[in-house]
Coordinates of C-alpha atoms in Angstrom, one line a residue:
X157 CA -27.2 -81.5 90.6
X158 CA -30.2 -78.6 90.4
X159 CA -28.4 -75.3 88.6
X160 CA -27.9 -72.6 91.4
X161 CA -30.4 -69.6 90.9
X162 CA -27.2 -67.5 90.4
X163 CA -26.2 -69.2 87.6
X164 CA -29.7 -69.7 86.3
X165 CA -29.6 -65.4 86.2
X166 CA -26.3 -65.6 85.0
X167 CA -27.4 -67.9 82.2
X168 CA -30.3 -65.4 81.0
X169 CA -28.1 -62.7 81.2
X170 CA -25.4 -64.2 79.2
X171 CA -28.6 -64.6 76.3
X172 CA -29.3 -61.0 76.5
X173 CA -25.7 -60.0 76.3
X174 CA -25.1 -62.2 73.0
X175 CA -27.9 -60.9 71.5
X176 CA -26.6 -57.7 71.6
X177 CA -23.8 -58.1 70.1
X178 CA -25.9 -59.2 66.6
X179 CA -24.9 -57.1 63.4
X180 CA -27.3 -55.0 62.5
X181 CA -29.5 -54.8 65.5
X182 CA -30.4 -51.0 66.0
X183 CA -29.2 -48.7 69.0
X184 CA -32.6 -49.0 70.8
X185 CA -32.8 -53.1 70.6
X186 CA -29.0 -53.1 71.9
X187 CA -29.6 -51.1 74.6
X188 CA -32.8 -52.5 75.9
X189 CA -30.6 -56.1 75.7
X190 CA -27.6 -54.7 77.5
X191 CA -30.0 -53.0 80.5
X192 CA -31.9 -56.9 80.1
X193 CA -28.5 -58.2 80.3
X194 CA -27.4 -56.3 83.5
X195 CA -30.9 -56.6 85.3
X196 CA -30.0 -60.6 85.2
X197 CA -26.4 -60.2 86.4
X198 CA -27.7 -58.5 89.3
X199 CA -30.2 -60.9 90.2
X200 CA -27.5 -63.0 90.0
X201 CA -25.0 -61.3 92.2
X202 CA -27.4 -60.8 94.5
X203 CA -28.3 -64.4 94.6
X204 CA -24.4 -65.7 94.4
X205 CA -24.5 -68.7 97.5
X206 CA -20.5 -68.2 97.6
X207 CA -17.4 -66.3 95.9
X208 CA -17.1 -68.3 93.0
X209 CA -20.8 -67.3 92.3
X210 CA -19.9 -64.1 93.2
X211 CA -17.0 -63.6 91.1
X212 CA -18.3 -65.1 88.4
X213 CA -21.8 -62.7 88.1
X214 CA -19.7 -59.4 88.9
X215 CA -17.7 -59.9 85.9
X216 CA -20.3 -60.4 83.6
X217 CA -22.6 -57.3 85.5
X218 CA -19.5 -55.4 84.5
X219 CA -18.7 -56.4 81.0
X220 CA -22.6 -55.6 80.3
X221 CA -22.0 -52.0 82.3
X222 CA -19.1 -51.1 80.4
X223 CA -20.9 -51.9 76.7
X224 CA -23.9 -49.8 77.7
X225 CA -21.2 -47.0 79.1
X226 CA -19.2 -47.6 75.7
X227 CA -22.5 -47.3 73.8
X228 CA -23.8 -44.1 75.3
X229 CA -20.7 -42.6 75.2
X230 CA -20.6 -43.4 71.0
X231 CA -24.1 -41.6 70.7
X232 CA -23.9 -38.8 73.3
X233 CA -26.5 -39.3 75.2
X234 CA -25.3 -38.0 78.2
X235 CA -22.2 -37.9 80.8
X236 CA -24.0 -39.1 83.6
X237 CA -25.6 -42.0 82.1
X238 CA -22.1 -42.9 80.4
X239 CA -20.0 -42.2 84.1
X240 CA -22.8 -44.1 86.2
X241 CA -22.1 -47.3 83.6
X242 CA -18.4 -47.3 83.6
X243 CA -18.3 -46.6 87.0
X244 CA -20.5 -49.3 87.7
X245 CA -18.7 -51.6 85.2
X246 CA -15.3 -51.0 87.6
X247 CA -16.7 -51.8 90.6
X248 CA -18.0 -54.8 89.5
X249 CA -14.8 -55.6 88.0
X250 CA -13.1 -55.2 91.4
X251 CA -15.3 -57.5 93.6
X252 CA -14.9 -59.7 90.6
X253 CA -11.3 -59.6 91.2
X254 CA -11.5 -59.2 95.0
X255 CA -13.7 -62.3 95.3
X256 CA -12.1 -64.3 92.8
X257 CA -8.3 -64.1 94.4
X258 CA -9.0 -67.5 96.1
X259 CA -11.4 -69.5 94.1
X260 CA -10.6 -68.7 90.1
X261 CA -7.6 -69.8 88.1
X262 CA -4.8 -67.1 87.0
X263 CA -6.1 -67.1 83.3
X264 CA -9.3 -66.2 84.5
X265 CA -8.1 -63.3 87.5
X266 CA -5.5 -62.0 84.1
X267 CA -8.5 -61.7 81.8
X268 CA -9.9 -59.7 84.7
X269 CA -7.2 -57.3 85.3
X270 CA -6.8 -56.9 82.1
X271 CA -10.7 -56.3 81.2
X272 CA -10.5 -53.7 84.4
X273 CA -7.1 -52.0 83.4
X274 CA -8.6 -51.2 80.4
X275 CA -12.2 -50.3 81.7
X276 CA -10.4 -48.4 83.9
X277 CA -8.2 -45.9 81.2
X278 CA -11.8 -45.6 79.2
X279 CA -13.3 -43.9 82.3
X280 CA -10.2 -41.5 82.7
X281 CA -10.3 -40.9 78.9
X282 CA -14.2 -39.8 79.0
X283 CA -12.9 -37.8 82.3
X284 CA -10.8 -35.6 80.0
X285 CA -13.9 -34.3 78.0
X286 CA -15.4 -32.5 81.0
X287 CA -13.6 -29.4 80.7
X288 CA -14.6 -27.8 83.6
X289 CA -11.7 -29.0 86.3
X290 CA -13.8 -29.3 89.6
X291 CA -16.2 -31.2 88.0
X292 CA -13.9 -33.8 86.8
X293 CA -12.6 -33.8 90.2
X294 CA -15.9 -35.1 91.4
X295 CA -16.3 -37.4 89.2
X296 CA -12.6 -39.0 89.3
X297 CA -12.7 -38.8 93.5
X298 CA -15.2 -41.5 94.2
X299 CA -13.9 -43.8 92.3
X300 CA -10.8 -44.5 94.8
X301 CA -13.5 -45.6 97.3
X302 CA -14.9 -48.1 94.6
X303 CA -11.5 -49.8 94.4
X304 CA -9.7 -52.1 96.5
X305 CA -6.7 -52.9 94.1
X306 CA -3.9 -50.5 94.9
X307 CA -2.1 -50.4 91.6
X308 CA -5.5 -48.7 90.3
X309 CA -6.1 -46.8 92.9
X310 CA -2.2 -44.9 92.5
X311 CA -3.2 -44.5 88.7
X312 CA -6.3 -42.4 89.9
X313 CA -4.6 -40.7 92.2
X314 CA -1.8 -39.8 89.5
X315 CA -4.7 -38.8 87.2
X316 CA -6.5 -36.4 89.7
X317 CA -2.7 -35.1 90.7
X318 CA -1.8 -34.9 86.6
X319 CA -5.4 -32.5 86.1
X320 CA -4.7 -30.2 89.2
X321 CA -1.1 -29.6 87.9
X322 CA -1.7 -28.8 84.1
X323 CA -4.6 -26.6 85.1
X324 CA -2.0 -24.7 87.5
X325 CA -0.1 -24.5 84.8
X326 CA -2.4 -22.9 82.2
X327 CA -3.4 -20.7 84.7
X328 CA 0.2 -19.2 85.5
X329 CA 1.6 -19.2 81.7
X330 CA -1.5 -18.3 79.7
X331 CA -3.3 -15.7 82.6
X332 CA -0.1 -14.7 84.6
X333 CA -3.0 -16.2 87.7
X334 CA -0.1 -17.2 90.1
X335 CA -2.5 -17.9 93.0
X336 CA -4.6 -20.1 91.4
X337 CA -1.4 -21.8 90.2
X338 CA -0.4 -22.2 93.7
X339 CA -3.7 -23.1 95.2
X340 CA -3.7 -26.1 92.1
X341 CA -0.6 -27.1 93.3
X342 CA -1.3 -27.2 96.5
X343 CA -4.4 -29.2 95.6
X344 CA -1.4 -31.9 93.9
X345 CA 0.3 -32.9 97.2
X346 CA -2.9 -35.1 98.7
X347 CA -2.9 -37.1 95.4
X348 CA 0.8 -37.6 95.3
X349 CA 1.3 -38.5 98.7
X350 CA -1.3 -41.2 98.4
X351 CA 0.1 -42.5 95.4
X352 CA 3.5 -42.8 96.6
X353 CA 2.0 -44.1 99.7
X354 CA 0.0 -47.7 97.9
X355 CA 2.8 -47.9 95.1
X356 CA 5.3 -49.2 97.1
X357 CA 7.2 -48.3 94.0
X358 CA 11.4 -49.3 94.7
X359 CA 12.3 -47.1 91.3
X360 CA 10.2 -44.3 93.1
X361 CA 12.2 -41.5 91.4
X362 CA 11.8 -43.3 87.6
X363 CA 7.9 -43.7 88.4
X364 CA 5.6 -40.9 86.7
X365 CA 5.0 -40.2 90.6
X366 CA 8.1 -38.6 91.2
X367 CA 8.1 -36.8 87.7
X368 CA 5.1 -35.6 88.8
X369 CA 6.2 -34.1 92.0
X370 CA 9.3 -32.5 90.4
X371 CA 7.1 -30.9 88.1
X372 CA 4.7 -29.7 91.0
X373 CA 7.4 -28.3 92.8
X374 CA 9.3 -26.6 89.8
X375 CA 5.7 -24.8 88.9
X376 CA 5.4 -24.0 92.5
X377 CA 8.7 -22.2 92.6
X378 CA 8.1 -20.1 89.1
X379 CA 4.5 -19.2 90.9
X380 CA 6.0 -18.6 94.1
X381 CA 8.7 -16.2 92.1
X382 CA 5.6 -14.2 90.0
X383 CA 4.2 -13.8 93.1
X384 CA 6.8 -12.1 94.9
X385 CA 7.6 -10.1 91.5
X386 CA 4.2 -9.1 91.8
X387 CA 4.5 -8.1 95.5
X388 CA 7.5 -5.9 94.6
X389 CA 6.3 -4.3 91.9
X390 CA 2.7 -3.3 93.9
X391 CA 5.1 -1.8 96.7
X392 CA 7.4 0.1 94.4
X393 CA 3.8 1.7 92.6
X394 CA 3.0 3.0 96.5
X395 CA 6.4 4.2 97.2
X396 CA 6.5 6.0 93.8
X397 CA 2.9 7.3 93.6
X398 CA 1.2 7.2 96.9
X399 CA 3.7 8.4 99.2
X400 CA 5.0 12.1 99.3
X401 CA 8.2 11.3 100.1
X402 CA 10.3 8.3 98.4
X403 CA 10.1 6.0 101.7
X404 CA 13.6 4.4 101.8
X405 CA 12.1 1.3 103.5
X406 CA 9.6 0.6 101.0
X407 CA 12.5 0.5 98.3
X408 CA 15.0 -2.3 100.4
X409 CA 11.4 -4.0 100.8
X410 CA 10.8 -3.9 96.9
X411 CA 14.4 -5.1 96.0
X412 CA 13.9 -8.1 98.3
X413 CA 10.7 -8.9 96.7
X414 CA 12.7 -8.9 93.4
X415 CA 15.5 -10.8 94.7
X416 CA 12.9 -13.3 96.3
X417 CA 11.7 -14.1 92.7
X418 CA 15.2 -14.2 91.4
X419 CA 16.1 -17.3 94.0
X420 CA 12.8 -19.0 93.4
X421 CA 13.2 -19.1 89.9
X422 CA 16.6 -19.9 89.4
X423 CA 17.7 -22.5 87.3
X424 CA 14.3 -23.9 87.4
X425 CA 12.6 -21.1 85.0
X426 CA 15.0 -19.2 83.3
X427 CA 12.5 -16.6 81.6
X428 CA 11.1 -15.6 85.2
X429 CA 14.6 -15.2 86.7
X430 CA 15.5 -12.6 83.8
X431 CA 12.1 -10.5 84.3
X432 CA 13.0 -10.8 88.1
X433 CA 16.7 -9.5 87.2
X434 CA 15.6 -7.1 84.9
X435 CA 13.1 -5.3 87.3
X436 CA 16.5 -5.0 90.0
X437 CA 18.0 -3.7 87.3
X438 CA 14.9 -0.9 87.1
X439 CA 15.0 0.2 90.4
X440 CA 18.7 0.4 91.1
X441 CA 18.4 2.6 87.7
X442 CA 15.3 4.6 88.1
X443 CA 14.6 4.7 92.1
X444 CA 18.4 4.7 93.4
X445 CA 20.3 6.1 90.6
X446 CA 23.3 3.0 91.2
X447 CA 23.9 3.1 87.3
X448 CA 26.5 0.3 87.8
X449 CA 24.8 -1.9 90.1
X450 CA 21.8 -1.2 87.6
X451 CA 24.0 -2.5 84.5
X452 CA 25.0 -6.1 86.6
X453 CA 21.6 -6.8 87.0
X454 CA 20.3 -5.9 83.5
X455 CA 23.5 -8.0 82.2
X456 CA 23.0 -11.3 83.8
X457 CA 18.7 -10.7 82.7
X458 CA 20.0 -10.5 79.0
X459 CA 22.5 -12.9 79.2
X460 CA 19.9 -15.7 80.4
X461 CA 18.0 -14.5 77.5
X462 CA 20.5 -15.0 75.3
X463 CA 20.9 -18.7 76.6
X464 CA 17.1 -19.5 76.0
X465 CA 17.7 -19.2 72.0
X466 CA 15.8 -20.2 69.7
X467 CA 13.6 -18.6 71.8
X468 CA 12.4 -14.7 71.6
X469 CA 11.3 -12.0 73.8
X470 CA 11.7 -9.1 71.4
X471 CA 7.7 -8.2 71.9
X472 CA 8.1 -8.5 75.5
X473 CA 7.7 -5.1 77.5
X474 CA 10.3 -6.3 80.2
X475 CA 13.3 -7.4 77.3
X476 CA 12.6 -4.1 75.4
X477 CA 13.5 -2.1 78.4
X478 CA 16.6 -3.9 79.6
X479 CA 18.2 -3.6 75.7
X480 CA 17.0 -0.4 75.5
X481 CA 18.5 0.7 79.0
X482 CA 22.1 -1.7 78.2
X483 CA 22.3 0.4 74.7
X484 CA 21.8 3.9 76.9
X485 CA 24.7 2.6 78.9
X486 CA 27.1 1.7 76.4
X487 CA 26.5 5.0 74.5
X488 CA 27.0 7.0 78.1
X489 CA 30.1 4.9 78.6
X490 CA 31.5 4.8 75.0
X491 CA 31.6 9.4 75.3
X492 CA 33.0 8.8 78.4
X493 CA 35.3 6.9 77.8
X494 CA 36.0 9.6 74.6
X495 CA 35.5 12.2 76.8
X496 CA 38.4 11.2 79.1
X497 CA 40.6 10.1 76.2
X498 CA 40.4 13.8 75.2
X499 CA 41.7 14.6 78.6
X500 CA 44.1 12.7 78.5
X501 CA 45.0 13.8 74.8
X502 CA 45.2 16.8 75.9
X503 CA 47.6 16.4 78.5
X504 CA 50.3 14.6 76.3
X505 CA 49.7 17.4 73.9
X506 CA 50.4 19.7 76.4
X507 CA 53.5 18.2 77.2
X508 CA 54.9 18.4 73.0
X509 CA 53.5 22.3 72.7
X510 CA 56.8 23.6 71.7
X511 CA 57.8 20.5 69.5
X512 CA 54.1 20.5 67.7
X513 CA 54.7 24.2 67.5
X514 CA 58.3 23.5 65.6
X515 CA 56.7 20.7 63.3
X516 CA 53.7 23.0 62.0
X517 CA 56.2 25.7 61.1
X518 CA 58.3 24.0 59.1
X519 CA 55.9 21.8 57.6
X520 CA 56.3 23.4 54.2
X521 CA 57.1 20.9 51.9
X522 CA 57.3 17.2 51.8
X523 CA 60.9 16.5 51.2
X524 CA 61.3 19.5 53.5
X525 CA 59.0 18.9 56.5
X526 CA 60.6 14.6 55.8
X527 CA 64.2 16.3 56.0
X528 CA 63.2 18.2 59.1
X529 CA 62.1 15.4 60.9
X530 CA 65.0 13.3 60.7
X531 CA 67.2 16.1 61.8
X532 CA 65.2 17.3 64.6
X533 CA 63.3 14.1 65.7
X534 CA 65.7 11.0 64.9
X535 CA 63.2 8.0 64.7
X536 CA 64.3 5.4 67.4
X537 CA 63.3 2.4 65.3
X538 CA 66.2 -0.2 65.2
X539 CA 66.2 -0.4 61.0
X540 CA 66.3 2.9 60.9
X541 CA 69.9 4.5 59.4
X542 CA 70.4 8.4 59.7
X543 CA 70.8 9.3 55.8
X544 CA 73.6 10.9 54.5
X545 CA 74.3 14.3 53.7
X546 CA 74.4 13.7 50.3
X547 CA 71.5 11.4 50.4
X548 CA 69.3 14.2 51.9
X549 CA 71.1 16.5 48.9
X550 CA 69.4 14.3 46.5
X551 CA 65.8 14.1 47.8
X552 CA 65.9 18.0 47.6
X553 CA 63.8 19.5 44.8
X554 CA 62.3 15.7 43.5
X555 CA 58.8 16.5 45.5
X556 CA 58.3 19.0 42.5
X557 CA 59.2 16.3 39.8
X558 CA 56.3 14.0 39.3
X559 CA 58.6 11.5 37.6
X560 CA 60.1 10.8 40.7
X561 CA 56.4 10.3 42.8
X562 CA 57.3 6.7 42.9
X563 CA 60.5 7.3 45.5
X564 CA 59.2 10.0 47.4
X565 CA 56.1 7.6 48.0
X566 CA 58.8 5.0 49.4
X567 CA 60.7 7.9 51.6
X568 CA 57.5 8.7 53.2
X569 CA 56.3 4.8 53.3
X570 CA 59.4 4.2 55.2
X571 CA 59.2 7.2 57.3
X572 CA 55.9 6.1 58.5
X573 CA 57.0 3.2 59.7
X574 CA 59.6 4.5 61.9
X575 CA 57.7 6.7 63.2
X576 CA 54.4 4.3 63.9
X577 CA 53.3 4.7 67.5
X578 CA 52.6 1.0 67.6
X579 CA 56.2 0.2 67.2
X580 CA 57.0 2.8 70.0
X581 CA 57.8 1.5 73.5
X582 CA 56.4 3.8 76.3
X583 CA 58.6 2.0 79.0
X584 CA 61.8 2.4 76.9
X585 CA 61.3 5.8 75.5
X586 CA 58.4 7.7 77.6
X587 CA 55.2 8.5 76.9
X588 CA 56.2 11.9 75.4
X589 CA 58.3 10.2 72.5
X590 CA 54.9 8.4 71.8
X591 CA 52.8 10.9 71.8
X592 CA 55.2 13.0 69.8
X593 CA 56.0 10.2 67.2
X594 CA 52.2 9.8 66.9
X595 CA 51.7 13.3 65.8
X596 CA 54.6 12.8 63.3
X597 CA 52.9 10.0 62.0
X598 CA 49.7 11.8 61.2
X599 CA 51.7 14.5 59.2
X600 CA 53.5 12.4 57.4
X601 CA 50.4 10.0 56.7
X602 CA 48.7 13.5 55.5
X603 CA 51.9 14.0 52.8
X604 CA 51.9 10.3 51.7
X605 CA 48.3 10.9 50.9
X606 CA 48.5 13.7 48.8
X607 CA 51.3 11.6 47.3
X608 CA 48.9 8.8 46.0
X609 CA 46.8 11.1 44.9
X610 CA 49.1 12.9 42.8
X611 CA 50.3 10.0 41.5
X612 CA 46.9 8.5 40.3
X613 CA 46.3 11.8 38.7
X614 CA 49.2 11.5 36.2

């Protein structure tokens, strides 16, 4: 039976292609080979009498394309030339494929899908060296047109929706560009929807399709947020500069800008939630003069910040104002707060005038001023016993003898703790005993001191 004159081509072209593959052959002899190689295989496509001819030629016209595209892509000569070589080199592959579903045996159709898979992932990896993003676009997009094999049609699709999202990406976190971030996500749903479409895919939300469209739509939400930061922060500028008088309006308008950003971000990007917080927290403080509802909103910003440790924001313009403005607010709190202690201070005094009057007169002497109290100002502590007479005879006179430090340090140790406010009930005995055993304290904690001291010198 005469040889078909596909085959014959097929033949010649299989001489060319082994021929190339000789060691030592130079670049120019094995690319003249391969382009002799691929001239043949299209002869021989062209002249394939059925699909077993056809099969059969395509596969070798693309395993001779995607050489030459491997070959030129090792020496640089050029994108196009490599992307016209692997692109040819896959779409041979799939009429291989296509036209071999009913006439070749599984081992051949695997060696196939397996040759194309991997033809396939060389063309997306030489996509990646094109920096600029459009162009890689139109180079990946007609490829889905080549292919009839939906599994490799998704994967191009993913790839397309995969270089639209990180360039979003880059543009919001390194530039602050949130439109282009949105229009680049945007650009993600046609790709995604066509993937999920021709997958078929039953663990859709597994599948890197559905990762994908989570992380599209979490990026559109923190863009979405830095937009409508943005927004409220060019409306506050007018209200503040360009108008003559603060325009009410314009300043419920800019705090639902800021709360905008707050919901879009929320959970989903915890460092543009706190700026969002943090710039309520500026205009409840600086525009409305709401210190308190100011101090919420600056709280929950630098508590979200303190949740995203390891991480720092201490060079950050937006963290150094909410610390610096939460550290204002503590010190305007902490001398209130002293402030109205002193009232209050004040008050109790006020009520022990004549009694505070009594103890600084006769606040001569230790054993004195100690005698004096327990007389005039019995301590209601349970342990304590009133002395007796001739107990209080024989503490007279031994403040002067500094042999006998060491029990006038325990009188006054003891008295102390009778008269501690902290073991003084306001419910049971008033507020007035409180404040007045309080004062006591501090005079007799004054003596005791003196004491010590007197005693070290010795």
């Amino acid at each position: 039976m005469a040889t078909s004159a596909s085959k014959t081509e097929r033949i010649k072209g299989n001489h060319f292609l082994e021929k190339s593959e000789n060691e030592g052959i130079g670049y120019a002899l094995k690319k003249g080979r391969l382009q002799d190689a691929i001239r043949c295989y299209n002869r021989a496509q062209n002249l394939a009498f059925n699909h077993d001819e056809l099969a059969s030629a395509s596969k070798n016209l693309a395993k001779a394309n995607w050489k030459l595209g491997q070959l030129f892509r090792e020496r640089n000569e050029g994108r196009v030339l490599v992307f016209f070589h692997l692109r040819e080199a896959i779409k041979a592959f799939d009429v291989s494929l296509t036209r071999g579903e009913d006439c070749k045996s599984e081992e051949w159709k695997a060696d196939i899908w397996q040759s194309l898979a991997l033809c396939i992932e060389g063309f997306l990896d030489a996509s990646d060296e094109i920096e600029d993003l459009d162009e890689r676009i139109k180079t990946l997009m007609p490829m889905i047109d080549i292919l009839h094999v939906n599994v490799f049609i998704v994967r191009l699709h993913l790839k397309i929706g995969n270089s639209y999202f990180h360039d979003g990406v880059n543009k919001i976190h390194a530039d602050g560009d949130f439109a282009r971030c949105l229009s680049r996500m945007r650009d993600c749903y046609y790709p995604i929807q066509e993937a999920k479409r021709l997958s078929g895919n039953s663990d859709y939300e597994d599948s890197e399709i559905s990762v994908l469209e989570k992380d599209v739509f979490y990026t559109t939400c923190t863009a979405e947020s830095v937009q409508a930061r943005y927004c409220g922060s060019e409306l506050l500028e007018t209200a503040l500069k360009e108008e003559e008088n603060l325009n009410m309006d314009i300043v419920w308008d800019v705090i639902d800008w800021y709360k905008r950003a707050v919901i879009l971000a929320r959970e989903l990007d915890l460092e543009q939630e706190a700026i969002a917080l943090g710039r309520l927290g500026h205009v409840y403080n600086k525009v409305l003069k709401l210190r308190q509802r100011s101090k919420t909103y600056y709280k929950k910003s630098f508590e979200l910040v303190e949740s995203m440790k390891p991480r720092t924001f201490f060079t950050q313009p937006w963290y150094q104002e909410i610390v610096s403005t939460l550290q204002e607010f503590q010190i305007e709190e902490r001398n209130y707060d002293e402030k109205e202690q002193q009232k209050e201070r004040e008050k109790r005094l006020e009520a022990i005038k004549e009694e505070m009057q009594n103890l600084q007169k006769n606040n001569t002497g230790k054993i004195a001023f100690l005698i004096y109290v327990y007389k005039s100002f019995p301590p209601t502590h349970p342990k304590w016993e009133k002395p007796t007479d001739e107990e209080i005879g024989s503490w007279k006179g031994i403040d002067s003898d500094s042999d006998k430090m060491e029990k006038v340090e325990a009188l006054f140790k003891k008295a102390i703790t009778y008269y501690h406010p902290d073991r003084i009930s306001v419910e049971e005995h008033g507020e007035k005993w409180k404040t007045l055993c309080e004062e006591i304290t501090k005079l007799l904690s004054a003596h005791y001191e003196t004491i010590k001291l007197k005693k070290q010198s010795v």
